Coordinates of C-alpha atoms in Angstrom, one line a residue:
M1 CA 126.4 -41.2 -141.7
K2 CA 126.2 -37.5 -142.3
D3 CA 124.6 -35.3 -139.7
Q4 CA 122.8 -33.1 -142.2
V5 CA 120.7 -36.0 -143.5
N6 CA 120.6 -38.5 -140.7
D7 CA 117.9 -37.2 -138.5
R8 CA 117.2 -40.5 -136.7
T9 CA 116.7 -40.6 -133.0
D10 CA 117.4 -44.3 -132.4
E11 CA 120.6 -46.2 -132.1
Y12 CA 121.6 -45.3 -135.7
G13 CA 121.3 -41.5 -135.3
G14 CA 122.5 -38.5 -133.4
T15 CA 126.1 -38.9 -132.3
L16 CA 128.9 -39.6 -134.8
E17 CA 129.3 -43.1 -133.3
K18 CA 125.6 -43.9 -133.8
R19 CA 125.5 -42.5 -137.3
C20 CA 128.4 -44.7 -138.3
R21 CA 127.1 -47.8 -136.5
F22 CA 125.2 -49.4 -139.4
A23 CA 128.1 -49.2 -141.8
L24 CA 130.5 -50.6 -139.2
E25 CA 128.0 -53.4 -138.4
V26 CA 127.9 -54.3 -142.1
V27 CA 131.7 -54.4 -142.4
E28 CA 132.0 -56.4 -139.2
A29 CA 129.4 -59.0 -140.5
V30 CA 131.0 -59.3 -143.9
A31 CA 134.5 -59.5 -142.4
N32 CA 133.4 -62.2 -139.9
E33 CA 131.9 -64.2 -142.8
I34 CA 134.7 -64.0 -145.5
G35 CA 137.6 -62.4 -143.7
G36 CA 138.6 -58.7 -143.5
N37 CA 141.3 -59.3 -146.0
K38 CA 138.6 -59.6 -148.7
V39 CA 136.6 -56.5 -147.6
G40 CA 136.9 -53.0 -148.9
I41 CA 134.7 -49.9 -148.3
R42 CA 134.3 -46.6 -150.0
I43 CA 133.4 -43.5 -148.1
S44 CA 133.0 -39.9 -149.1
P45 CA 132.9 -37.7 -146.0
F46 CA 133.7 -34.5 -147.9
T47 CA 131.3 -34.9 -150.7
D48 CA 127.9 -33.2 -150.5
A49 CA 126.2 -34.9 -153.5
G50 CA 122.4 -34.9 -153.1
E51 CA 122.8 -32.4 -150.2
T52 CA 124.4 -35.1 -148.0
R53 CA 126.6 -32.8 -146.0
D54 CA 128.3 -33.2 -142.6
S55 CA 129.1 -30.4 -140.2
N56 CA 132.5 -32.0 -139.5
P57 CA 133.5 -34.3 -142.5
E58 CA 137.1 -34.6 -141.2
A59 CA 135.9 -36.1 -137.9
L60 CA 133.6 -38.4 -139.8
G61 CA 136.3 -39.7 -142.1
L62 CA 138.8 -40.1 -139.3
Y63 CA 136.3 -41.9 -137.1
M64 CA 135.4 -44.3 -139.8
A65 CA 139.1 -45.0 -140.7
E66 CA 140.0 -45.6 -137.1
S67 CA 137.0 -47.8 -136.4
L68 CA 137.6 -49.9 -139.5
N69 CA 141.2 -50.7 -138.4
K70 CA 140.0 -53.3 -136.0
Y71 CA 138.4 -55.4 -138.8
E72 CA 141.7 -55.5 -140.7
I73 CA 140.0 -54.8 -144.0
L74 CA 141.8 -54.9 -147.3
Y75 CA 141.2 -51.3 -148.1
L76 CA 139.5 -48.0 -147.4
H77 CA 138.7 -45.9 -150.4
V78 CA 138.2 -42.3 -149.5
V79 CA 136.7 -40.1 -152.2
E80 CA 137.6 -36.4 -152.6
P81 CA 134.8 -34.1 -153.5
R82 CA 134.0 -33.3 -157.1
I83 CA 133.8 -29.6 -156.7
A84 CA 134.6 -27.7 -159.9
N85 CA 137.9 -25.8 -160.0
I86 CA 139.2 -27.1 -156.7
L87 CA 141.6 -29.7 -158.2
D88 CA 144.4 -28.2 -160.3
I89 CA 145.1 -31.1 -162.6
S90 CA 148.6 -29.8 -163.2
E91 CA 149.4 -30.5 -159.6
T92 CA 147.7 -33.9 -159.5
P93 CA 150.7 -36.2 -159.8
D94 CA 152.6 -34.2 -157.2
N95 CA 149.7 -34.3 -154.8
G96 CA 149.3 -38.0 -155.2
N97 CA 153.0 -38.7 -154.8
K98 CA 153.1 -36.5 -151.7
A99 CA 150.2 -38.3 -150.1
I100 CA 152.0 -41.6 -150.6
E101 CA 155.4 -40.3 -149.4
E102 CA 153.8 -38.9 -146.3
N103 CA 152.0 -42.2 -145.6
H104 CA 148.6 -40.7 -146.0
A105 CA 147.7 -43.3 -148.6
D106 CA 148.9 -46.6 -150.1
L107 CA 147.3 -45.9 -153.5
I108 CA 146.0 -43.0 -155.4
A109 CA 143.3 -43.6 -158.0
Y110 CA 142.8 -41.2 -160.9
G111 CA 139.5 -42.4 -162.3
R112 CA 138.2 -39.4 -164.3
L113 CA 141.7 -38.4 -165.3
F114 CA 142.4 -41.9 -166.5
L115 CA 139.3 -41.8 -168.6
A116 CA 140.4 -38.6 -170.3
N117 CA 144.0 -39.6 -170.5
P118 CA 144.4 -43.2 -171.7
D119 CA 148.2 -42.8 -171.4
L120 CA 148.1 -41.1 -168.0
P121 CA 151.2 -42.8 -166.6
K122 CA 153.3 -41.6 -169.6
R123 CA 151.9 -38.1 -169.2
F124 CA 152.8 -38.1 -165.5
A125 CA 156.3 -39.4 -166.3
I126 CA 157.1 -36.7 -168.9
D127 CA 155.0 -34.0 -167.3
A128 CA 152.8 -33.7 -170.4
P129 CA 149.6 -31.7 -170.4
L130 CA 146.5 -33.6 -169.4
N131 CA 143.2 -33.8 -171.4
K132 CA 140.3 -32.4 -169.4
Y133 CA 137.4 -34.9 -168.9
N134 CA 133.9 -34.0 -170.1
R135 CA 131.5 -34.8 -167.3
D136 CA 128.6 -34.5 -169.8
T137 CA 129.7 -37.7 -171.4
F138 CA 129.8 -39.8 -168.2
Y139 CA 127.2 -42.6 -167.8
T140 CA 125.9 -42.4 -171.3
S141 CA 124.9 -45.4 -173.4
D142 CA 127.4 -44.5 -176.1
P143 CA 130.3 -47.0 -175.9
I144 CA 132.8 -44.6 -177.4
V145 CA 132.0 -40.9 -176.7
G146 CA 133.5 -40.0 -173.4
Y147 CA 135.1 -43.4 -172.9
T148 CA 137.5 -44.2 -175.8
D149 CA 137.6 -41.1 -177.8
Y150 CA 140.1 -39.0 -175.8
P151 CA 143.4 -38.4 -177.6
F152 CA 146.7 -40.1 -176.7
L153 CA 149.9 -38.1 -176.8
D154 CA 150.9 -40.3 -179.8
Q155 CA 147.9 -40.1 -182.1
S156 CA 149.0 -43.3 -183.9
I157 CA 147.8 -45.3 -180.9
S158 CA 144.1 -45.5 -180.3
F159 CA 141.4 -47.8 -179.0
N160 CA 138.9 -46.8 -181.7

């Protein structure tokens, strides 16, 4: 869908509408088969992983969100970029609450923060400091390191 990697010249390339066409056709087909209320899609318009950039990621995200509305899908999961030092984790709960209060989102997911903070709701509730996640331990074969070894606020509780 991103213009920096989609260099097609057929009906699936060029304009924003054409670049989004395939994804929307897939959503439509699945929604028609099982119902939009059972369909979710994840997009990452601002992420440039693997050099997949877009010259106007906001327009891309908005176009997809608006186009998906007609299928009445269950959810749209929009991923923020994983750029180091952009997210101040001390402001994370406030930013998430603000997005919901301003009707920009129905749900905020804190995947990496939840991994590093198994008691994340408690930490948010009492404004406790957050553990920083260690990206080097993501997607390893070790079932403990990086997954169940982060400390709780109360050290007497553990999954180990």
